[in-house]
PDB file of C-alpha atoms and ligand atoms in Angstrom:
ATOM      1  CA  MET A  16      33.435 -66.105   8.568  1.00  0.00           C
ATOM      2  CA  ASP A  17      30.112 -64.243   8.906  1.00  0.00           C
ATOM      3  CA  GLU A  18      31.728 -61.620  11.142  1.00  0.00           C
ATOM      4  CA  SER A  19      34.396 -60.913   8.526  1.00  0.00           C
ATOM      5  CA  ILE A  20      31.775 -60.723   5.786  1.00  0.00           C
ATOM      6  CA  LEU A  21      29.859 -58.129   7.797  1.00  0.00           C
ATOM      7  CA  GLU A  22      33.049 -56.219   8.524  1.00  0.00           C
ATOM      8  CA  PHE A  23      33.842 -55.808   4.810  1.00  0.00           C
ATOM      9  CA  LEU A  24      30.278 -55.264   3.613  1.00  0.00           C
ATOM     10  CA  PRO A  25      28.870 -51.722   3.395  1.00  0.00           C
ATOM     11  CA  ARG A  26      26.416 -51.200   6.298  1.00  0.00           C
ATOM     12  CA  LYS A  27      22.940 -52.301   5.255  1.00  0.00           C
ATOM     13  CA  ASN A  28      21.305 -49.048   6.380  1.00  0.00           C
ATOM     14  CA  SER A  29      23.892 -46.816   4.710  1.00  0.00           C
ATOM     15  CA  TYR A  30      22.795 -44.650   1.791  1.00  0.00           C
ATOM     16  CA  PRO A  31      21.564 -45.794  -0.728  1.00  0.00           C
ATOM     17  CA  GLU A  32      19.865 -48.240   1.589  1.00  0.00           C
ATOM     18  CA  SER A  33      18.070 -50.453  -0.950  1.00  0.00           C
ATOM     19  CA  ILE A  34      21.240 -51.715  -2.612  1.00  0.00           C
ATOM     20  CA  HIS A  35      23.135 -52.215   0.646  1.00  0.00           C
ATOM     21  CA  SER A  36      20.180 -53.989   2.165  1.00  0.00           C
ATOM     22  CA  ALA A  37      19.917 -56.307  -0.877  1.00  0.00           C
ATOM     23  CA  MET A  38      23.639 -57.135  -0.728  1.00  0.00           C
ATOM     24  CA  ASN A  39      23.366 -57.887   2.978  1.00  0.00           C
ATOM     25  CA  TYR A  40      20.186 -59.957   2.490  1.00  0.00           C
ATOM     26  CA  SER A  41      21.723 -62.442   0.045  1.00  0.00           C
ATOM     27  CA  LEU A  42      25.040 -62.691   1.826  1.00  0.00           C
ATOM     28  CA  MET A  43      23.559 -63.201   5.261  1.00  0.00           C
ATOM     29  CA  ALA A  44      20.838 -65.610   4.080  1.00  0.00           C
ATOM     30  CA  GLY A  45      23.244 -68.450   4.911  1.00  0.00           C
ATOM     31  CA  GLY A  46      25.384 -70.561   2.664  1.00  0.00           C
ATOM     32  CA  LYS A  47      28.144 -72.995   3.433  1.00  0.00           C
ATOM     33  CA  ARG A  48      30.939 -70.410   2.983  1.00  0.00           C
ATOM     34  CA  LEU A  49      32.984 -73.070   1.186  1.00  0.00           C
ATOM     35  CA  ARG A  50      34.867 -70.694  -1.062  1.00  0.00           C
ATOM     36  CA  PRO A  51      36.196 -68.376   1.676  1.00  0.00           C
ATOM     37  CA  ILE A  52      36.963 -71.397   3.834  1.00  0.00           C
ATOM     38  CA  LEU A  53      39.019 -72.800   0.950  1.00  0.00           C
ATOM     39  CA  VAL A  54      40.963 -69.530   0.636  1.00  0.00           C
ATOM     40  CA  VAL A  55      41.882 -69.628   4.318  1.00  0.00           C
ATOM     41  CA  ALA A  56      42.608 -73.384   4.350  1.00  0.00           C
ATOM     42  CA  ALA A  57      44.898 -73.123   1.303  1.00  0.00           C
ATOM     43  CA  ALA A  58      46.775 -70.193   2.849  1.00  0.00           C
ATOM     44  CA  GLU A  59      47.221 -72.044   6.134  1.00  0.00           C
ATOM     45  CA  ALA A  60      48.354 -75.224   4.337  1.00  0.00           C
ATOM     46  CA  VAL A  61      51.408 -73.323   3.100  1.00  0.00           C
ATOM     47  CA  GLY A  62      52.065 -71.513   6.390  1.00  0.00           C
ATOM     48  CA  GLY A  63      50.072 -68.359   5.612  1.00  0.00           C
ATOM     49  CA  ASP A  64      47.988 -66.415   8.095  1.00  0.00           C
ATOM     50  CA  ARG A  65      44.184 -66.571   8.234  1.00  0.00           C
ATOM     51  CA  GLN A  66      43.729 -62.946   9.275  1.00  0.00           C
ATOM     52  CA  THR A  67      45.896 -61.657   6.448  1.00  0.00           C
ATOM     53  CA  VAL A  68      43.981 -63.416   3.664  1.00  0.00           C
ATOM     54  CA  LEU A  69      40.491 -62.637   5.012  1.00  0.00           C
ATOM     55  CA  PRO A  70      39.773 -59.774   2.548  1.00  0.00           C
ATOM     56  CA  PHE A  71      40.428 -62.149  -0.353  1.00  0.00           C
ATOM     57  CA  ALA A  72      38.345 -64.874   1.318  1.00  0.00           C
ATOM     58  CA  VAL A  73      35.399 -62.512   1.791  1.00  0.00           C
ATOM     59  CA  ALA A  74      35.806 -61.317  -1.818  1.00  0.00           C
ATOM     60  CA  ALA A  75      35.367 -64.945  -2.931  1.00  0.00           C
ATOM     61  CA  GLU A  76      32.045 -65.152  -1.071  1.00  0.00           C
ATOM     62  CA  PHE A  77      30.938 -61.813  -2.585  1.00  0.00           C
ATOM     63  CA  ILE A  78      31.680 -63.151  -6.077  1.00  0.00           C
ATOM     64  CA  HIS A  79      29.888 -66.424  -5.392  1.00  0.00           C
ATOM     65  CA  THR A  80      26.845 -64.603  -3.997  1.00  0.00           C
ATOM     66  CA  TYR A  81      26.722 -62.301  -7.048  1.00  0.00           C
ATOM     67  CA  THR A  82      26.553 -65.382  -9.303  1.00  0.00           C
ATOM     68  CA  LEU A  83      23.719 -66.855  -7.238  1.00  0.00           C
ATOM     69  CA  ILE A  84      21.695 -63.609  -7.362  1.00  0.00           C
ATOM     70  CA  HIS A  85      22.132 -63.267 -11.121  1.00  0.00           C
ATOM     71  CA  ASP A  86      21.613 -66.971 -11.825  1.00  0.00           C
ATOM     72  CA  ASP A  87      18.247 -66.855 -10.014  1.00  0.00           C
ATOM     73  CA  LEU A  88      16.923 -63.941 -12.132  1.00  0.00           C
ATOM     74  CA  PRO A  89      13.925 -64.493 -14.420  1.00  0.00           C
ATOM     75  CA  ALA A  90      16.169 -64.131 -17.497  1.00  0.00           C
ATOM     76  CA  LEU A  91      18.311 -67.030 -16.297  1.00  0.00           C
ATOM     77  CA  ASP A  92      17.013 -69.784 -13.990  1.00  0.00           C
ATOM     78  CA  ASP A  93      14.015 -67.829 -12.645  1.00  0.00           C
ATOM     79  CA  ASP A  94      14.237 -69.383  -9.176  1.00  0.00           C
ATOM     80  CA  ASP A  95      12.119 -68.367  -6.205  1.00  0.00           C
ATOM     81  CA  PHE A  96      14.252 -69.714  -3.373  1.00  0.00           C
ATOM     82  CA  ARG A  97      17.915 -69.573  -2.502  1.00  0.00           C
ATOM     83  CA  ARG A  98      19.624 -70.310   0.790  1.00  0.00           C
ATOM     84  CA  GLY A  99      16.194 -71.108   2.199  1.00  0.00           C
ATOM     85  CA  LYS A 100      14.793 -67.650   1.536  1.00  0.00           C
ATOM     86  CA  PRO A 101      12.996 -65.889  -1.335  1.00  0.00           C
ATOM     87  CA  THR A 102      15.493 -64.895  -4.028  1.00  0.00           C
ATOM     88  CA  SER A 103      16.801 -61.333  -4.255  1.00  0.00           C
ATOM     89  CA  HIS A 104      14.580 -60.276  -7.160  1.00  0.00           C
ATOM     90  CA  LYS A 105      11.502 -61.612  -5.324  1.00  0.00           C
ATOM     91  CA  VAL A 106      12.254 -59.323  -2.392  1.00  0.00           C
ATOM     92  CA  TYR A 107      13.901 -56.284  -3.996  1.00  0.00           C
ATOM     93  CA  GLY A 108      12.721 -56.465  -7.612  1.00  0.00           C
ATOM     94  CA  GLU A 109      14.789 -57.277 -10.664  1.00  0.00           C
ATOM     95  CA  ALA A 110      16.576 -53.947 -11.031  1.00  0.00           C
ATOM     96  CA  ILE A 111      17.997 -53.907  -7.509  1.00  0.00           C
ATOM     97  CA  ALA A 112      18.838 -57.641  -7.700  1.00  0.00           C
ATOM     98  CA  ILE A 113      20.876 -57.040 -10.869  1.00  0.00           C
ATOM     99  CA  LEU A 114      22.617 -54.088  -9.250  1.00  0.00           C
ATOM    100  CA  ALA A 115      23.241 -56.003  -6.003  1.00  0.00           C
ATOM    101  CA  GLY A 116      25.061 -58.680  -8.020  1.00  0.00           C
ATOM    102  CA  ASP A 117      27.043 -56.046  -9.913  1.00  0.00           C
ATOM    103  CA  ALA A 118      27.902 -54.276  -6.658  1.00  0.00           C
ATOM    104  CA  LEU A 119      29.113 -57.468  -4.972  1.00  0.00           C
ATOM    105  CA  LEU A 120      31.359 -58.220  -7.933  1.00  0.00           C
ATOM    106  CA  THR A 121      32.779 -54.693  -7.831  1.00  0.00           C
ATOM    107  CA  GLU A 122      33.250 -54.723  -4.055  1.00  0.00           C
ATOM    108  CA  ALA A 123      35.095 -58.028  -4.439  1.00  0.00           C
ATOM    109  CA  PHE A 124      37.749 -56.311  -6.546  1.00  0.00           C
ATOM    110  CA  ILE A 125      38.039 -53.525  -3.980  1.00  0.00           C
ATOM    111  CA  LEU A 126      38.650 -56.204  -1.340  1.00  0.00           C
ATOM    112  CA  MET A 127      41.111 -58.237  -3.415  1.00  0.00           C
ATOM    113  CA  THR A 128      43.295 -55.160  -3.767  1.00  0.00           C
ATOM    114  CA  ASN A 129      42.601 -53.724  -0.331  1.00  0.00           C
ATOM    115  CA  GLY A 130      45.154 -51.868   1.732  1.00  0.00           C
ATOM    116  CA  SER A 131      45.603 -54.464   4.461  1.00  0.00           C
ATOM    117  CA  LEU A 132      46.498 -57.156   1.890  1.00  0.00           C
ATOM    118  CA  LEU A 133      48.987 -54.763   0.306  1.00  0.00           C
ATOM    119  CA  ASP A 134      50.443 -53.944   3.733  1.00  0.00           C
ATOM    120  CA  ASP A 135      51.172 -57.587   4.517  1.00  0.00           C
ATOM    121  CA  ILE A 136      51.888 -59.244   1.159  1.00  0.00           C
ATOM    122  CA  PRO A 137      54.110 -58.148  -1.757  1.00  0.00           C
ATOM    123  CA  ALA A 138      51.985 -56.146  -4.221  1.00  0.00           C
ATOM    124  CA  LYS A 139      52.978 -58.451  -7.088  1.00  0.00           C
ATOM    125  CA  GLU A 140      51.467 -61.480  -5.340  1.00  0.00           C
ATOM    126  CA  VAL A 141      48.274 -59.556  -4.454  1.00  0.00           C
ATOM    127  CA  LEU A 142      47.916 -58.489  -8.074  1.00  0.00           C
ATOM    128  CA  LYS A 143      48.570 -62.017  -9.345  1.00  0.00           C
ATOM    129  CA  ALA A 144      45.885 -63.486  -7.071  1.00  0.00           C
ATOM    130  CA  ALA A 145      43.317 -60.850  -8.139  1.00  0.00           C
ATOM    131  CA  HIS A 146      44.226 -61.308 -11.810  1.00  0.00           C
ATOM    132  CA  ASP A 147      43.891 -65.077 -11.494  1.00  0.00           C
ATOM    133  CA  MET A 148      40.463 -64.667  -9.895  1.00  0.00           C
ATOM    134  CA  ALA A 149      39.366 -62.272 -12.658  1.00  0.00           C
ATOM    135  CA  ARG A 150      40.397 -64.778 -15.322  1.00  0.00           C
ATOM    136  CA  ALA A 151      38.588 -67.578 -13.485  1.00  0.00           C
ATOM    137  CA  ILE A 152      35.263 -65.759 -13.495  1.00  0.00           C
ATOM    138  CA  GLY A 153      35.356 -64.122 -16.954  1.00  0.00           C
ATOM    139  CA  THR A 154      34.419 -65.488 -20.351  1.00  0.00           C
ATOM    140  CA  GLY A 155      37.499 -67.720 -20.253  1.00  0.00           C
ATOM    141  CA  GLY A 156      36.133 -69.196 -17.022  1.00  0.00           C
ATOM    142  CA  MET A 157      32.834 -69.116 -15.162  1.00  0.00           C
ATOM    143  CA  ILE A 158      30.860 -66.871 -17.514  1.00  0.00           C
ATOM    144  CA  GLY A 159      32.038 -68.947 -20.485  1.00  0.00           C
ATOM    145  CA  GLY A 160      30.819 -72.105 -18.760  1.00  0.00           C
ATOM    146  CA  GLN A 161      27.493 -70.488 -17.907  1.00  0.00           C
ATOM    147  CA  VAL A 162      26.971 -69.434 -21.534  1.00  0.00           C
ATOM    148  CA  VAL A 163      27.688 -72.925 -22.880  1.00  0.00           C
ATOM    149  CA  ASP A 164      25.410 -74.370 -20.186  1.00  0.00           C
ATOM    150  CA  LEU A 165      22.582 -72.018 -21.194  1.00  0.00           C
ATOM    151  CA  GLU A 166      23.012 -72.722 -24.871  1.00  0.00           C
ATOM    152  CA  SER A 167      23.065 -76.494 -24.263  1.00  0.00           C
ATOM    153  CA  GLU A 168      19.660 -76.657 -22.542  1.00  0.00           C
ATOM    154  CA  GLY A 169      17.354 -79.117 -24.281  1.00  0.00           C
ATOM    155  CA  LYS A 170      20.109 -80.393 -26.588  1.00  0.00           C
ATOM    156  CA  PRO A 171      22.160 -83.584 -26.485  1.00  0.00           C
ATOM    157  CA  VAL A 172      25.529 -82.838 -24.889  1.00  0.00           C
ATOM    158  CA  SER A 173      28.762 -84.792 -25.394  1.00  0.00           C
ATOM    159  CA  PRO A 174      30.806 -85.938 -22.373  1.00  0.00           C
ATOM    160  CA  GLU A 175      33.506 -83.428 -23.385  1.00  0.00           C
ATOM    161  CA  ALA A 176      31.033 -80.525 -23.526  1.00  0.00           C
ATOM    162  CA  LEU A 177      29.567 -81.528 -20.166  1.00  0.00           C
ATOM    163  CA  GLU A 178      32.989 -81.618 -18.570  1.00  0.00           C
ATOM    164  CA  TYR A 179      33.763 -78.196 -20.060  1.00  0.00           C
ATOM    165  CA  ILE A 180      30.547 -76.717 -18.633  1.00  0.00           C
ATOM    166  CA  HIS A 181      31.201 -78.071 -15.141  1.00  0.00           C
ATOM    167  CA  ILE A 182      34.868 -77.154 -15.007  1.00  0.00           C
ATOM    168  CA  TYR A 183      34.270 -73.651 -16.342  1.00  0.00           C
ATOM    169  CA  LYS A 184      30.945 -72.821 -14.680  1.00  0.00           C
ATOM    170  CA  THR A 185      31.835 -74.049 -11.198  1.00  0.00           C
ATOM    171  CA  GLY A 186      35.343 -75.456 -11.070  1.00  0.00           C
ATOM    172  CA  HIS A 187      37.314 -72.375 -12.018  1.00  0.00           C
ATOM    173  CA  LEU A 188      35.998 -70.209  -9.158  1.00  0.00           C
ATOM    174  CA  ILE A 189      36.667 -72.981  -6.643  1.00  0.00           C
ATOM    175  CA  ARG A 190      40.168 -73.509  -8.021  1.00  0.00           C
ATOM    176  CA  ALA A 191      40.832 -69.740  -7.955  1.00  0.00           C
ATOM    177  CA  CYS A 192      39.918 -69.667  -4.252  1.00  0.00           C
ATOM    178  CA  VAL A 193      42.491 -72.364  -3.529  1.00  0.00           C
ATOM    179  CA  ARG A 194      45.096 -70.722  -5.770  1.00  0.00           C
ATOM    180  CA  GLY A 195      44.417 -67.286  -4.261  1.00  0.00           C
ATOM    181  CA  GLY A 196      44.845 -68.590  -0.714  1.00  0.00           C
ATOM    182  CA  ALA A 197      47.993 -70.453  -1.742  1.00  0.00           C
ATOM    183  CA  LYS A 198      49.514 -67.471  -3.543  1.00  0.00           C
ATOM    184  CA  LEU A 199      48.755 -65.006  -0.729  1.00  0.00           C
ATOM    185  CA  GLY A 200      49.872 -67.531   1.878  1.00  0.00           C
ATOM    186  CA  GLY A 201      53.315 -67.680   0.294  1.00  0.00           C
ATOM    187  CA  ALA A 202      53.212 -71.021  -1.563  1.00  0.00           C
ATOM    188  CA  THR A 203      56.339 -72.213  -3.352  1.00  0.00           C
ATOM    189  CA  PRO A 204      55.884 -72.908  -7.099  1.00  0.00           C
ATOM    190  CA  ALA A 205      55.633 -76.660  -6.372  1.00  0.00           C
ATOM    191  CA  GLN A 206      53.032 -76.102  -3.631  1.00  0.00           C
ATOM    192  CA  PHE A 207      51.079 -73.747  -5.876  1.00  0.00           C
ATOM    193  CA  SER A 208      50.989 -76.287  -8.671  1.00  0.00           C
ATOM    194  CA  ALA A 209      49.910 -79.135  -6.325  1.00  0.00           C
ATOM    195  CA  LEU A 210      47.171 -76.969  -4.805  1.00  0.00           C
ATOM    196  CA  SER A 211      45.992 -75.900  -8.271  1.00  0.00           C
ATOM    197  CA  ARG A 212      45.503 -79.578  -9.151  1.00  0.00           C
ATOM    198  CA  TYR A 213      43.732 -80.166  -5.837  1.00  0.00           C
ATOM    199  CA  GLY A 214      41.404 -77.226  -6.609  1.00  0.00           C
ATOM    200  CA  ALA A 215      40.656 -78.438 -10.117  1.00  0.00           C
ATOM    201  CA  HIS A 216      39.673 -81.914  -8.885  1.00  0.00           C
ATOM    202  CA  ILE A 217      37.433 -80.715  -6.057  1.00  0.00           C
ATOM    203  CA  GLY A 218      35.896 -78.054  -8.319  1.00  0.00           C
ATOM    204  CA  LEU A 219      34.632 -80.634 -10.778  1.00  0.00           C
ATOM    205  CA  ALA A 220      33.618 -83.027  -7.987  1.00  0.00           C
ATOM    206  CA  PHE A 221      31.583 -80.238  -6.363  1.00  0.00           C
ATOM    207  CA  GLN A 222      29.445 -79.656  -9.449  1.00  0.00           C
ATOM    208  CA  ILE A 223      28.919 -83.401 -10.040  1.00  0.00           C
ATOM    209  CA  ILE A 224      27.606 -83.696  -6.474  1.00  0.00           C
ATOM    210  CA  ASP A 225      25.462 -80.602  -7.042  1.00  0.00           C
ATOM    211  CA  ASP A 226      23.913 -82.379 -10.059  1.00  0.00           C
ATOM    212  CA  ILE A 227      23.268 -85.477  -7.937  1.00  0.00           C
ATOM    213  CA  LEU A 228      21.695 -83.441  -5.124  1.00  0.00           C
ATOM    214  CA  ASP A 229      19.343 -81.805  -7.617  1.00  0.00           C
ATOM    215  CA  ILE A 230      17.831 -85.310  -7.986  1.00  0.00           C
ATOM    216  CA  THR A 231      18.318 -86.956  -4.593  1.00  0.00           C
ATOM    217  CA  GLY A 232      18.566 -83.907  -2.314  1.00  0.00           C
ATOM    218  CA  ASP A 233      16.143 -82.552   0.254  1.00  0.00           C
ATOM    219  CA  GLN A 234      14.672 -79.172  -0.724  1.00  0.00           C
ATOM    220  CA  GLU A 235      14.583 -77.985   2.913  1.00  0.00           C
ATOM    221  CA  LYS A 236      18.222 -78.846   3.560  1.00  0.00           C
ATOM    222  CA  LEU A 237      19.423 -77.407   0.270  1.00  0.00           C
ATOM    223  CA  GLY A 238      17.403 -74.219   0.697  1.00  0.00           C
ATOM    224  CA  LYS A 239      16.515 -74.128  -3.004  1.00  0.00           C
ATOM    225  CA  ASP A 240      14.174 -75.861  -5.420  1.00  0.00           C
ATOM    226  CA  VAL A 241      15.258 -79.367  -6.484  1.00  0.00           C
ATOM    227  CA  GLY A 242      14.511 -81.102  -9.786  1.00  0.00           C
ATOM    228  CA  SER A 243      15.100 -77.939 -11.776  1.00  0.00           C
ATOM    229  CA  ASP A 244      17.892 -79.474 -13.898  1.00  0.00           C
ATOM    230  CA  ILE A 245      15.526 -82.140 -15.236  1.00  0.00           C
ATOM    231  CA  ASP A 246      12.742 -79.574 -15.798  1.00  0.00           C
ATOM    232  CA  ARG A 247      15.113 -77.419 -17.840  1.00  0.00           C
ATOM    233  CA  GLU A 248      16.680 -80.393 -19.629  1.00  0.00           C
ATOM    234  CA  LYS A 249      20.072 -79.315 -18.353  1.00  0.00           C
ATOM    235  CA  ALA A 250      23.307 -81.082 -19.138  1.00  0.00           C
ATOM    236  CA  THR A 251      24.218 -82.995 -15.960  1.00  0.00           C
ATOM    237  CA  TYR A 252      26.394 -85.946 -14.969  1.00  0.00           C
ATOM    238  CA  PRO A 253      23.450 -88.100 -13.772  1.00  0.00           C
ATOM    239  CA  ALA A 254      21.611 -87.422 -17.053  1.00  0.00           C
ATOM    240  CA  LEU A 255      24.616 -88.639 -19.046  1.00  0.00           C
ATOM    241  CA  TYR A 256      26.107 -91.334 -16.788  1.00  0.00           C
ATOM    242  CA  GLY A 257      23.404 -92.223 -14.230  1.00  0.00           C
ATOM    243  CA  LEU A 258      23.518 -91.598 -10.474  1.00  0.00           C
ATOM    244  CA  ALA A 259      25.851 -94.434  -9.409  1.00  0.00           C
ATOM    245  CA  GLU A 260      28.489 -93.713 -12.057  1.00  0.00           C
ATOM    246  CA  SER A 261      28.336 -89.985 -11.288  1.00  0.00           C
ATOM    247  CA  LYS A 262      28.881 -90.620  -7.572  1.00  0.00           C
ATOM    248  CA  LYS A 263      31.829 -92.883  -8.420  1.00  0.00           C
ATOM    249  CA  LYS A 264      33.346 -90.212 -10.639  1.00  0.00           C
ATOM    250  CA  ALA A 265      33.021 -87.588  -7.859  1.00  0.00           C
ATOM    251  CA  GLU A 266      34.626 -89.973  -5.336  1.00  0.00           C
ATOM    252  CA  GLU A 267      37.528 -90.644  -7.705  1.00  0.00           C
ATOM    253  CA  LEU A 268      38.091 -86.918  -8.156  1.00  0.00           C
ATOM    254  CA  VAL A 269      38.095 -86.362  -4.406  1.00  0.00           C
ATOM    255  CA  ASN A 270      40.604 -89.185  -3.908  1.00  0.00           C
ATOM    256  CA  GLU A 271      42.802 -87.635  -6.593  1.00  0.00           C
ATOM    257  CA  SER A 272      42.513 -84.239  -4.919  1.00  0.00           C
ATOM    258  CA  ILE A 273      43.615 -85.692  -1.570  1.00  0.00           C
ATOM    259  CA  ALA A 274      46.534 -87.416  -3.315  1.00  0.00           C
ATOM    260  CA  CYS A 275      47.704 -83.976  -4.519  1.00  0.00           C
ATOM    261  CA  LEU A 276      48.147 -83.033  -0.858  1.00  0.00           C
ATOM    262  CA  GLU A 277      50.651 -85.843  -0.242  1.00  0.00           C
ATOM    263  CA  PRO A 278      53.670 -83.476   0.095  1.00  0.00           C
ATOM    264  CA  PHE A 279      51.862 -81.315   2.691  1.00  0.00           C
ATOM    265  CA  ASP A 280      51.907 -81.777   6.471  1.00  0.00           C
ATOM    266  CA  ASP A 281      48.943 -81.716   8.845  1.00  0.00           C
ATOM    267  CA  ARG A 282      48.375 -78.014   8.161  1.00  0.00           C
ATOM    268  CA  ALA A 283      46.657 -79.277   4.983  1.00  0.00           C
ATOM    269  CA  ASP A 284      44.212 -81.437   7.013  1.00  0.00           C
ATOM    270  CA  PRO A 285      41.381 -78.879   6.636  1.00  0.00           C
ATOM    271  CA  LEU A 286      41.814 -79.137   2.841  1.00  0.00           C
ATOM    272  CA  ARG A 287      41.615 -82.940   3.134  1.00  0.00           C
ATOM    273  CA  GLU A 288      38.462 -82.658   5.250  1.00  0.00           C
ATOM    274  CA  ILE A 289      36.837 -80.183   2.848  1.00  0.00           C
ATOM    275  CA  ALA A 290      37.467 -82.596  -0.043  1.00  0.00           C
ATOM    276  CA  ARG A 291      35.813 -85.441   1.901  1.00  0.00           C
ATOM    277  CA  PHE A 292      32.902 -83.175   2.802  1.00  0.00           C
ATOM    278  CA  PHE A 293      32.378 -82.431  -0.895  1.00  0.00           C
ATOM    279  CA  VAL A 294      31.327 -86.034  -1.654  1.00  0.00           C
ATOM    280  CA  GLN A 295      29.506 -86.655   1.612  1.00  0.00           C
ATOM    281  CA  ARG A 296      27.480 -83.475   1.668  1.00  0.00           C
ATOM    282  CA  THR A 297      23.684 -83.526   1.684  1.00  0.00           C
ATOM    283  CA  PHE A 298      23.238 -79.746   1.458  1.00  0.00           C
TER     284      PHE A 298
HETATM  285  C1  GRG B 302      27.197 -65.024 -13.371  1.00  0.00           C
HETATM  286  C2  GRG B 302      24.790 -65.678 -13.713  1.00  0.00           C
HETATM  287  C3  GRG B 302      26.172 -66.062 -13.525  1.00  0.00           C
HETATM  288  C4  GRG B 302      26.443 -67.368 -13.483  1.00  0.00           C
HETATM  289  C5  GRG B 302      27.739 -68.006 -13.405  1.00  0.00           C
HETATM  290  C6  GRG B 302      28.227 -69.990 -10.830  1.00  0.00           C
HETATM  291  C7  GRG B 302      27.144 -69.771 -11.790  1.00  0.00           C
HETATM  292  C8  GRG B 302      27.547 -69.476 -13.179  1.00  0.00           C
HETATM  293  C9  GRG B 302      25.833 -69.768 -11.454  1.00  0.00           C
HETATM  294  C10 GRG B 302      25.332 -69.915 -10.085  1.00  0.00           C
HETATM  295  C11 GRG B 302      24.356 -71.041  -9.919  1.00  0.00           C
HETATM  296  C12 GRG B 302      24.953 -72.386  -9.932  1.00  0.00           C
HETATM  297  C13 GRG B 302      24.072 -73.558 -10.055  1.00  0.00           C
HETATM  298  C14 GRG B 302      26.234 -72.548  -9.823  1.00  0.00           C
HETATM  299  C15 GRG B 302      26.938 -73.778  -9.800  1.00  0.00           C
HETATM  300  C16 GRG B 302      27.772 -73.736  -8.597  1.00  0.00           C
HETATM  301  C17 GRG B 302      26.999 -74.093  -7.388  1.00  0.00           C
HETATM  302  C18 GRG B 302      26.718 -75.517  -7.174  1.00  0.00           C
HETATM  303  C19 GRG B 302      26.582 -73.160  -6.569  1.00  0.00           C
HETATM  304  C20 GRG B 302      26.000 -73.412  -5.241  1.00  0.00           C
HETATM  305  O1  GRG B 302      27.074 -73.332  -4.361  1.00  0.00           O
HETATM  306  P1  GRG B 302      26.991 -73.707  -2.829  1.00  0.00           P
HETATM  307  O2  GRG B 302      26.322 -75.048  -2.674  1.00  0.00           O
HETATM  308  O3  GRG B 302      26.004 -72.578  -2.283  1.00  0.00           O
HETATM  309  O4  GRG B 302      28.342 -73.569  -2.232  1.00  0.00           O
HETATM  310  P2  GRG B 302      25.922 -71.910  -0.824  1.00  0.00           P
HETATM  311  O5  GRG B 302      24.556 -71.274  -0.759  1.00  0.00           O
HETATM  312  O6  GRG B 302      26.125 -72.983   0.214  1.00  0.00           O
HETATM  313  O7  GRG B 302      27.003 -70.874  -0.771  1.00  0.00           O
END
């Protein structure tokens, strides 16, 4: 996946160098590449081709990396480390970090509507996948969840509000990756609906595990500061339900997600494995 990311990313020494270097720095700092892997796995589960959907997969990683850069800024979480390295604003300053996030988001839309996708897939499907992604990350999706999360810090949060935050802040992007891969891979309406449900379940499970790892995780392995949710009095599953109940909830969601794949053959095995990885992960 790293090779494809580099292929679609403006060269780091191209003019204006500072912004391209900052974009390259955060993208190549590491990361599990879960979102692009999900795009490819969903496409392949319905008989689609990995190479064809790569621009959309890379766009998903650009979007994810933009959110990490912006989330780490002093105005938001003010974090010093991400992916095991100093955060973008620590290295490039706040202005370039903001612009690097903006640029990655913009480049993602260039990629989601790029010529090679349009050569291989009907334009209507390409547009639908890009539109779906845009909805997933706007105020009716990820940004909405982030705003409610921010405004809930230090306040008591109901189980419903917590679920909203997690589904919107994290789940919608993950689900849009699965839906995008499925749509571009040529899913039937029934396959698309099953994969949407799969994506929704793993999306919520992913954030619950992220909450758990913020308490039990190893800072070195995670590549970022742990314990920050408690410090900021953030709304989390362990804070509301305790660690054991939260783990159980994540496991149930993963089992439900795998059940959604029942009608699929072994081409959906990577999706099954990714779901299992979500609950077992330590980083
Ligand atoms: C646009 C500022 C802004 C925020 C939107 C997604 C998000 C809301 C903020 C990013 C920070 C955060 C805690 C997101 C929750 C999702 C999450 C657990 C991100 C970490 O994802 P991983 O573990 O990261 O896949 P790597 O580094 O492996 O890619």
